[in-house]
C-alpha cells in the first residue's frame, strides 16, 4: 500500500509540474502589435485576393522567443474568416514574414527580443472590407496564448495606404 501511495504521489507531482510549466509558457508568451496597415485602399475597400494586410510585431517585454512556424494568424470580418500559417509568400492561406530589424540575439525562424517583424497576407477572395467596418486579427501561439487586435477601418479610406492600428 505504501508503494502505491508513493507512486501516486510521484505521478501527481509530475503532472503538477507539467501543468505549471505549460501555464508559465502561456503567461510568458506575448507579442506586441506595433502597427497594422493595408495598401491599395484608395477605392474605399480592402479587397479580397488583391489587397494585403500587414502586421508589424515585436516580442512582448519579458516574453519567451516565439517560433514563427508555430504561430497562427486568424482574421475575422463580417464577410469572411481565414486562418493562416507561416509560409514563404503572402497568400490567402499563408502569411509571409520579413524582419525589419534583427535584434542582437536574432535567430532565423524565431521572434526574439529586439526583433521587429512584419507579417503580410492576402485577404480571402470574396471578402471585401469597407469603411467603418470592424475586424479582428488574432495571433495564436502554439501554447495557446492569444493576442487579439480589434480594428475598425476609418470612415474614409482615400489614401493608397490605410493605417488600421493603432
mmCIF file of the C-alpha atoms, coordinates in Angstrom:
data_MODEL
# 
_entry.id   MODEL 
# 
loop_
_atom_site.group_PDB 
_atom_site.id 
_atom_site.type_symbol 
_atom_site.label_atom_id 
_atom_site.label_alt_id 
_atom_site.label_comp_id 
_atom_site.label_asym_id 
_atom_site.label_entity_id 
_atom_site.label_seq_id 
_atom_site.pdbx_PDB_ins_code 
_atom_site.Cartn_x 
_atom_site.Cartn_y 
_atom_site.Cartn_z 
_atom_site.occupancy 
_atom_site.B_iso_or_equiv 
_atom_site.pdbx_formal_charge 
_atom_site.auth_seq_id 
_atom_site.auth_comp_id 
_atom_site.auth_asym_id 
_atom_site.auth_atom_id 
_atom_site.pdbx_PDB_model_num 
ATOM 1   C CA . UNK A 1 1   ? 0.000   0.000  0.000   1.00 0.00 ? 1   UNK A CA 1 
ATOM 2   C CA . UNK A 1 2   ? 2.867   2.359  0.789   1.00 0.00 ? 2   UNK A CA 1 
ATOM 3   C CA . UNK A 1 3   ? 4.391   1.703  -2.654  1.00 0.00 ? 3   UNK A CA 1 
ATOM 4   C CA . UNK A 1 4   ? 1.115   2.567  -4.393  1.00 0.00 ? 4   UNK A CA 1 
ATOM 5   C CA . UNK A 1 5   ? 0.812   5.748  -2.314  1.00 0.00 ? 5   UNK A CA 1 
ATOM 6   C CA . UNK A 1 6   ? 4.385   6.818  -3.195  1.00 0.00 ? 6   UNK A CA 1 
ATOM 7   C CA . UNK A 1 7   ? 3.829   6.017  -6.891  1.00 0.00 ? 7   UNK A CA 1 
ATOM 8   C CA . UNK A 1 8   ? 0.563   8.012  -6.922  1.00 0.00 ? 8   UNK A CA 1 
ATOM 9   C CA . UNK A 1 9   ? 2.190   10.984 -5.168  1.00 0.00 ? 9   UNK A CA 1 
ATOM 10  C CA . UNK A 1 10  ? 5.088   10.913 -7.641  1.00 0.00 ? 10  UNK A CA 1 
ATOM 11  C CA . UNK A 1 11  ? 2.714   10.773 -10.613 1.00 0.00 ? 11  UNK A CA 1 
ATOM 12  C CA . UNK A 1 12  ? 0.634   13.680 -9.283  1.00 0.00 ? 12  UNK A CA 1 
ATOM 13  C CA . UNK A 1 13  ? 3.779   15.746 -8.654  1.00 0.00 ? 13  UNK A CA 1 
ATOM 14  C CA . UNK A 1 14  ? 4.968   15.109 -12.215 1.00 0.00 ? 14  UNK A CA 1 
ATOM 15  C CA . UNK A 1 15  ? 1.568   16.098 -13.625 1.00 0.00 ? 15  UNK A CA 1 
ATOM 16  C CA . UNK A 1 16  ? 1.538   19.230 -11.456 1.00 0.00 ? 16  UNK A CA 1 
ATOM 17  C CA . UNK A 1 17  ? 4.985   20.275 -12.713 1.00 0.00 ? 17  UNK A CA 1 
ATOM 18  C CA . UNK A 1 18  ? 3.851   19.725 -16.324 1.00 0.00 ? 18  UNK A CA 1 
ATOM 19  C CA . UNK A 1 19  ? 0.747   21.877 -15.868 1.00 0.00 ? 19  UNK A CA 1 
ATOM 20  C CA . UNK A 1 20  ? 2.813   24.562 -14.115 1.00 0.00 ? 20  UNK A CA 1 
ATOM 21  C CA . UNK A 1 21  ? 5.346   24.649 -16.958 1.00 0.00 ? 21  UNK A CA 1 
ATOM 22  C CA . UNK A 1 22  ? 2.585   24.931 -19.588 1.00 0.00 ? 22  UNK A CA 1 
ATOM 23  C CA . UNK A 1 23  ? 0.870   27.714 -17.628 1.00 0.00 ? 23  UNK A CA 1 
ATOM 24  C CA . UNK A 1 24  ? 4.139   29.621 -17.271 1.00 0.00 ? 24  UNK A CA 1 
ATOM 25  C CA . UNK A 1 25  ? 4.815   29.330 -21.033 1.00 0.00 ? 25  UNK A CA 1 
ATOM 26  C CA . UNK A 1 26  ? 1.332   30.646 -21.803 1.00 0.00 ? 26  UNK A CA 1 
ATOM 27  C CA . UNK A 1 27  ? 1.701   33.563 -19.399 1.00 0.00 ? 27  UNK A CA 1 
ATOM 28  C CA . UNK A 1 28  ? 5.211   34.498 -20.564 1.00 0.00 ? 28  UNK A CA 1 
ATOM 29  C CA . UNK A 1 29  ? 4.392   34.469 -24.287 1.00 0.00 ? 29  UNK A CA 1 
ATOM 30  C CA . UNK A 1 30  ? 3.433   37.913 -25.523 1.00 0.00 ? 30  UNK A CA 1 
ATOM 31  C CA . UNK A 1 31  ? 3.597   39.573 -28.904 1.00 0.00 ? 31  UNK A CA 1 
ATOM 32  C CA . UNK A 1 32  ? 3.217   43.350 -29.120 1.00 0.00 ? 32  UNK A CA 1 
ATOM 33  C CA . UNK A 1 33  ? 1.446   44.608 -32.219 1.00 0.00 ? 33  UNK A CA 1 
ATOM 34  C CA . UNK A 1 34  ? 3.128   47.852 -33.263 1.00 0.00 ? 34  UNK A CA 1 
ATOM 35  C CA . UNK A 1 35  ? 1.104   48.672 -36.382 1.00 0.00 ? 35  UNK A CA 1 
ATOM 36  C CA . UNK A 1 36  ? -1.424  47.234 -38.839 1.00 0.00 ? 36  UNK A CA 1 
ATOM 37  C CA . UNK A 1 37  ? -1.948  48.703 -42.298 1.00 0.00 ? 37  UNK A CA 1 
ATOM 38  C CA . UNK A 1 38  ? -3.285  47.827 -45.721 1.00 0.00 ? 38  UNK A CA 1 
ATOM 39  C CA . UNK A 1 39  ? -2.176  49.008 -49.157 1.00 0.00 ? 39  UNK A CA 1 
ATOM 40  C CA . UNK A 1 40  ? -4.161  49.946 -52.273 1.00 0.00 ? 40  UNK A CA 1 
ATOM 41  C CA . UNK A 1 41  ? -7.192  51.192 -50.352 1.00 0.00 ? 41  UNK A CA 1 
ATOM 42  C CA . UNK A 1 42  ? -7.835  54.412 -52.276 1.00 0.00 ? 42  UNK A CA 1 
ATOM 43  C CA . UNK A 1 43  ? -11.014 52.831 -53.694 1.00 0.00 ? 43  UNK A CA 1 
ATOM 44  C CA . UNK A 1 44  ? -12.534 52.742 -50.167 1.00 0.00 ? 44  UNK A CA 1 
ATOM 45  C CA . UNK A 1 45  ? -12.170 48.945 -49.875 1.00 0.00 ? 45  UNK A CA 1 
ATOM 46  C CA . UNK A 1 46  ? -9.723  46.330 -48.701 1.00 0.00 ? 46  UNK A CA 1 
ATOM 47  C CA . UNK A 1 47  ? -10.453 43.867 -51.499 1.00 0.00 ? 47  UNK A CA 1 
ATOM 48  C CA . UNK A 1 48  ? -10.150 40.099 -51.204 1.00 0.00 ? 48  UNK A CA 1 
ATOM 49  C CA . UNK A 1 49  ? -7.458  38.341 -53.273 1.00 0.00 ? 49  UNK A CA 1 
ATOM 50  C CA . UNK A 1 50  ? -5.799  41.649 -54.279 1.00 0.00 ? 50  UNK A CA 1 
ATOM 51  C CA . UNK A 1 51  ? -5.083  43.682 -51.120 1.00 0.00 ? 51  UNK A CA 1 
ATOM 52  C CA . UNK A 1 52  ? -2.741  42.693 -48.303 1.00 0.00 ? 52  UNK A CA 1 
ATOM 53  C CA . UNK A 1 53  ? -2.908  43.229 -44.576 1.00 0.00 ? 53  UNK A CA 1 
ATOM 54  C CA . UNK A 1 54  ? 0.456   43.956 -42.956 1.00 0.00 ? 54  UNK A CA 1 
ATOM 55  C CA . UNK A 1 55  ? 1.018   43.462 -39.224 1.00 0.00 ? 55  UNK A CA 1 
ATOM 56  C CA . UNK A 1 56  ? 4.218   44.776 -37.615 1.00 0.00 ? 56  UNK A CA 1 
ATOM 57  C CA . UNK A 1 57  ? 5.101   42.999 -34.357 1.00 0.00 ? 57  UNK A CA 1 
ATOM 58  C CA . UNK A 1 58  ? 7.792   42.687 -31.716 1.00 0.00 ? 58  UNK A CA 1 
ATOM 59  C CA . UNK A 1 59  ? 8.237   40.343 -28.788 1.00 0.00 ? 59  UNK A CA 1 
ATOM 60  C CA . UNK A 1 60  ? 6.479   41.477 -25.625 1.00 0.00 ? 60  UNK A CA 1 
ATOM 61  C CA . UNK A 1 61  ? 8.589   42.557 -22.672 1.00 0.00 ? 61  UNK A CA 1 
ATOM 62  C CA . UNK A 1 62  ? 9.848   39.534 -20.731 1.00 0.00 ? 62  UNK A CA 1 
ATOM 63  C CA . UNK A 1 63  ? 8.382   37.093 -23.250 1.00 0.00 ? 63  UNK A CA 1 
ATOM 64  C CA . UNK A 1 64  ? 9.977   33.850 -24.346 1.00 0.00 ? 64  UNK A CA 1 
ATOM 65  C CA . UNK A 1 65  ? 11.005  33.666 -28.033 1.00 0.00 ? 65  UNK A CA 1 
ATOM 66  C CA . UNK A 1 66  ? 8.187   32.646 -30.389 1.00 0.00 ? 66  UNK A CA 1 
ATOM 67  C CA . UNK A 1 67  ? 8.776   30.083 -33.141 1.00 0.00 ? 67  UNK A CA 1 
ATOM 68  C CA . UNK A 1 68  ? 7.118   31.675 -36.173 1.00 0.00 ? 68  UNK A CA 1 
ATOM 69  C CA . UNK A 1 69  ? 6.258   28.379 -37.901 1.00 0.00 ? 69  UNK A CA 1 
ATOM 70  C CA . UNK A 1 70  ? 4.115   27.542 -34.837 1.00 0.00 ? 70  UNK A CA 1 
ATOM 71  C CA . UNK A 1 71  ? 2.195   30.847 -34.937 1.00 0.00 ? 71  UNK A CA 1 
ATOM 72  C CA . UNK A 1 72  ? -1.295  31.027 -36.451 1.00 0.00 ? 72  UNK A CA 1 
ATOM 73  C CA . UNK A 1 73  ? -2.884  34.239 -37.693 1.00 0.00 ? 73  UNK A CA 1 
ATOM 74  C CA . UNK A 1 74  ? -6.694  34.244 -37.634 1.00 0.00 ? 74  UNK A CA 1 
ATOM 75  C CA . UNK A 1 75  ? -8.572  37.017 -39.420 1.00 0.00 ? 75  UNK A CA 1 
ATOM 76  C CA . UNK A 1 76  ? -12.303 37.589 -38.910 1.00 0.00 ? 76  UNK A CA 1 
ATOM 77  C CA . UNK A 1 77  ? -14.598 40.120 -40.552 1.00 0.00 ? 77  UNK A CA 1 
ATOM 78  C CA . UNK A 1 78  ? -18.328 40.300 -41.194 1.00 0.00 ? 78  UNK A CA 1 
ATOM 79  C CA . UNK A 1 79  ? -17.792 38.999 -44.739 1.00 0.00 ? 79  UNK A CA 1 
ATOM 80  C CA . UNK A 1 80  ? -15.366 36.158 -44.035 1.00 0.00 ? 80  UNK A CA 1 
ATOM 81  C CA . UNK A 1 81  ? -12.830 34.398 -41.875 1.00 0.00 ? 81  UNK A CA 1 
ATOM 82  C CA . UNK A 1 82  ? -9.455  32.884 -42.608 1.00 0.00 ? 82  UNK A CA 1 
ATOM 83  C CA . UNK A 1 83  ? -6.721  31.054 -40.717 1.00 0.00 ? 83  UNK A CA 1 
ATOM 84  C CA . UNK A 1 84  ? -3.147  31.471 -41.921 1.00 0.00 ? 84  UNK A CA 1 
ATOM 85  C CA . UNK A 1 85  ? 0.075   29.601 -41.233 1.00 0.00 ? 85  UNK A CA 1 
ATOM 86  C CA . UNK A 1 86  ? 3.632   30.743 -41.824 1.00 0.00 ? 86  UNK A CA 1 
ATOM 87  C CA . UNK A 1 87  ? 4.919   30.356 -45.355 1.00 0.00 ? 87  UNK A CA 1 
ATOM 88  C CA . UNK A 1 88  ? 7.239   31.878 -47.891 1.00 0.00 ? 88  UNK A CA 1 
ATOM 89  C CA . UNK A 1 89  ? 4.698   34.023 -49.771 1.00 0.00 ? 89  UNK A CA 1 
ATOM 90  C CA . UNK A 1 90  ? 1.775   36.233 -48.802 1.00 0.00 ? 90  UNK A CA 1 
ATOM 91  C CA . UNK A 1 91  ? -1.268  34.228 -49.933 1.00 0.00 ? 91  UNK A CA 1 
ATOM 92  C CA . UNK A 1 92  ? -4.838  33.655 -48.718 1.00 0.00 ? 92  UNK A CA 1 
ATOM 93  C CA . UNK A 1 93  ? -3.703  30.716 -46.551 1.00 0.00 ? 93  UNK A CA 1 
ATOM 94  C CA . UNK A 1 94  ? -0.126  31.673 -45.643 1.00 0.00 ? 94  UNK A CA 1 
ATOM 95  C CA . UNK A 1 95  ? 1.457   34.776 -44.175 1.00 0.00 ? 95  UNK A CA 1 
ATOM 96  C CA . UNK A 1 96  ? 4.914   35.914 -45.188 1.00 0.00 ? 96  UNK A CA 1 
ATOM 97  C CA . UNK A 1 97  ? 7.351   37.112 -42.519 1.00 0.00 ? 97  UNK A CA 1 
ATOM 98  C CA . UNK A 1 98  ? 10.098  39.634 -43.100 1.00 0.00 ? 98  UNK A CA 1 
ATOM 99  C CA . UNK A 1 99  ? 12.348  41.083 -40.435 1.00 0.00 ? 99  UNK A CA 1 
ATOM 100 C CA . UNK A 1 100 ? 12.551  44.873 -40.418 1.00 0.00 ? 100 UNK A CA 1 
ATOM 101 C CA . UNK A 1 101 ? 15.081  44.900 -37.563 1.00 0.00 ? 101 UNK A CA 1 
ATOM 102 C CA . UNK A 1 102 ? 17.172  41.969 -36.348 1.00 0.00 ? 102 UNK A CA 1 
ATOM 103 C CA . UNK A 1 103 ? 17.792  42.051 -32.605 1.00 0.00 ? 103 UNK A CA 1 
ATOM 104 C CA . UNK A 1 104 ? 21.232  41.287 -31.145 1.00 0.00 ? 104 UNK A CA 1 
ATOM 105 C CA . UNK A 1 105 ? 20.156  37.687 -30.376 1.00 0.00 ? 105 UNK A CA 1 
ATOM 106 C CA . UNK A 1 106 ? 18.325  37.231 -33.704 1.00 0.00 ? 106 UNK A CA 1 
ATOM 107 C CA . UNK A 1 107 ? 17.543  33.615 -34.640 1.00 0.00 ? 107 UNK A CA 1 
ATOM 108 C CA . UNK A 1 108 ? 16.117  32.826 -38.062 1.00 0.00 ? 108 UNK A CA 1 
ATOM 109 C CA . UNK A 1 109 ? 12.567  31.480 -37.762 1.00 0.00 ? 109 UNK A CA 1 
ATOM 110 C CA . UNK A 1 110 ? 12.010  32.958 -34.300 1.00 0.00 ? 110 UNK A CA 1 
ATOM 111 C CA . UNK A 1 111 ? 10.746  36.268 -32.955 1.00 0.00 ? 111 UNK A CA 1 
ATOM 112 C CA . UNK A 1 112 ? 13.205  37.212 -30.207 1.00 0.00 ? 112 UNK A CA 1 
ATOM 113 C CA . UNK A 1 113 ? 13.870  40.265 -28.072 1.00 0.00 ? 113 UNK A CA 1 
ATOM 114 C CA . UNK A 1 114 ? 14.916  43.224 -30.216 1.00 0.00 ? 114 UNK A CA 1 
ATOM 115 C CA . UNK A 1 115 ? 13.391  41.898 -33.460 1.00 0.00 ? 115 UNK A CA 1 
ATOM 116 C CA . UNK A 1 116 ? 10.811  43.871 -35.394 1.00 0.00 ? 116 UNK A CA 1 
ATOM 117 C CA . UNK A 1 117 ? 8.970   41.660 -37.892 1.00 0.00 ? 117 UNK A CA 1 
ATOM 118 C CA . UNK A 1 118 ? 6.213   42.166 -40.442 1.00 0.00 ? 118 UNK A CA 1 
ATOM 119 C CA . UNK A 1 119 ? 3.537   39.580 -41.313 1.00 0.00 ? 119 UNK A CA 1 
ATOM 120 C CA . UNK A 1 120 ? 1.828   40.093 -44.687 1.00 0.00 ? 120 UNK A CA 1 
ATOM 121 C CA . UNK A 1 121 ? -1.110  38.171 -46.127 1.00 0.00 ? 121 UNK A CA 1 
ATOM 122 C CA . UNK A 1 122 ? -3.819  38.457 -48.769 1.00 0.00 ? 122 UNK A CA 1 
ATOM 123 C CA . UNK A 1 123 ? -7.448  38.853 -47.741 1.00 0.00 ? 123 UNK A CA 1 
ATOM 124 C CA . UNK A 1 124 ? -9.558  35.864 -48.903 1.00 0.00 ? 124 UNK A CA 1 
ATOM 125 C CA . UNK A 1 125 ? -11.325 36.251 -52.234 1.00 0.00 ? 125 UNK A CA 1 
ATOM 126 C CA . UNK A 1 126 ? -14.942 37.239 -51.706 1.00 0.00 ? 126 UNK A CA 1 
ATOM 127 C CA . UNK A 1 127 ? -14.012 39.179 -48.561 1.00 0.00 ? 127 UNK A CA 1 
ATOM 128 C CA . UNK A 1 128 ? -14.321 42.906 -49.071 1.00 0.00 ? 128 UNK A CA 1 
ATOM 129 C CA . UNK A 1 129 ? -13.844 45.184 -46.084 1.00 0.00 ? 129 UNK A CA 1 
ATOM 130 C CA . UNK A 1 130 ? -15.349 48.627 -46.404 1.00 0.00 ? 130 UNK A CA 1 
ATOM 131 C CA . UNK A 1 131 ? -15.145 51.862 -44.494 1.00 0.00 ? 131 UNK A CA 1 
ATOM 132 C CA . UNK A 1 132 ? -16.171 51.876 -40.789 1.00 0.00 ? 132 UNK A CA 1 
ATOM 133 C CA . UNK A 1 133 ? -16.144 48.066 -40.663 1.00 0.00 ? 133 UNK A CA 1 
ATOM 134 C CA . UNK A 1 134 ? -14.933 46.068 -37.647 1.00 0.00 ? 134 UNK A CA 1 
ATOM 135 C CA . UNK A 1 135 ? -12.476 43.202 -37.973 1.00 0.00 ? 135 UNK A CA 1 
ATOM 136 C CA . UNK A 1 136 ? -10.324 41.159 -35.600 1.00 0.00 ? 136 UNK A CA 1 
ATOM 137 C CA . UNK A 1 137 ? -6.867  39.695 -36.062 1.00 0.00 ? 137 UNK A CA 1 
ATOM 138 C CA . UNK A 1 138 ? -5.763  37.034 -33.582 1.00 0.00 ? 138 UNK A CA 1 
ATOM 139 C CA . UNK A 1 139 ? -2.152  35.898 -33.232 1.00 0.00 ? 139 UNK A CA 1 
ATOM 140 C CA . UNK A 1 140 ? -2.245  32.405 -31.687 1.00 0.00 ? 140 UNK A CA 1 
ATOM 141 C CA . UNK A 1 141 ? 0.935   30.814 -30.328 1.00 0.00 ? 141 UNK A CA 1 
ATOM 142 C CA . UNK A 1 142 ? 1.412   27.037 -30.166 1.00 0.00 ? 142 UNK A CA 1 
ATOM 143 C CA . UNK A 1 143 ? 0.992   27.061 -26.377 1.00 0.00 ? 143 UNK A CA 1 
ATOM 144 C CA . UNK A 1 144 ? -2.474  28.641 -26.698 1.00 0.00 ? 144 UNK A CA 1 
ATOM 145 C CA . UNK A 1 145 ? -1.577  32.247 -25.907 1.00 0.00 ? 145 UNK A CA 1 
ATOM 146 C CA . UNK A 1 146 ? -3.820  34.555 -27.957 1.00 0.00 ? 146 UNK A CA 1 
ATOM 147 C CA . UNK A 1 147 ? -3.176  38.196 -28.876 1.00 0.00 ? 147 UNK A CA 1 
ATOM 148 C CA . UNK A 1 148 ? -6.375  39.789 -30.276 1.00 0.00 ? 148 UNK A CA 1 
ATOM 149 C CA . UNK A 1 149 ? -6.296  43.055 -32.246 1.00 0.00 ? 149 UNK A CA 1 
ATOM 150 C CA . UNK A 1 150 ? -9.694  44.681 -32.763 1.00 0.00 ? 150 UNK A CA 1 
ATOM 151 C CA . UNK A 1 151 ? -9.763  47.038 -35.729 1.00 0.00 ? 151 UNK A CA 1 
ATOM 152 C CA . UNK A 1 152 ? -12.366 49.403 -37.127 1.00 0.00 ? 152 UNK A CA 1 
ATOM 153 C CA . UNK A 1 153 ? -11.486 50.736 -40.561 1.00 0.00 ? 153 UNK A CA 1 
ATOM 154 C CA . UNK A 1 154 ? -11.552 54.527 -40.964 1.00 0.00 ? 154 UNK A CA 1 
ATOM 155 C CA . UNK A 1 155 ? -14.718 56.300 -42.128 1.00 0.00 ? 155 UNK A CA 1 
ATOM 156 C CA . UNK A 1 156 ? -12.863 57.360 -45.283 1.00 0.00 ? 156 UNK A CA 1 
ATOM 157 C CA . UNK A 1 157 ? -10.230 55.209 -46.983 1.00 0.00 ? 157 UNK A CA 1 
ATOM 158 C CA . UNK A 1 158 ? -8.931  57.526 -49.722 1.00 0.00 ? 158 UNK A CA 1 
ATOM 159 C CA . UNK A 1 159 ? -5.150  57.067 -49.482 1.00 0.00 ? 159 UNK A CA 1 
ATOM 160 C CA . UNK A 1 160 ? -3.182  54.269 -51.114 1.00 0.00 ? 160 UNK A CA 1 
ATOM 161 C CA . UNK A 1 161 ? -2.093  53.066 -47.650 1.00 0.00 ? 161 UNK A CA 1 
ATOM 162 C CA . UNK A 1 162 ? -4.557  52.954 -44.764 1.00 0.00 ? 162 UNK A CA 1 
ATOM 163 C CA . UNK A 1 163 ? -3.250  52.584 -41.225 1.00 0.00 ? 163 UNK A CA 1 
ATOM 164 C CA . UNK A 1 164 ? -5.661  50.380 -39.287 1.00 0.00 ? 164 UNK A CA 1 
ATOM 165 C CA . UNK A 1 165 ? -3.969  50.065 -35.877 1.00 0.00 ? 165 UNK A CA 1 
ATOM 166 C CA . UNK A 1 166 ? -3.215  51.790 -33.586 1.00 0.00 ? 166 UNK A CA 1 
# 
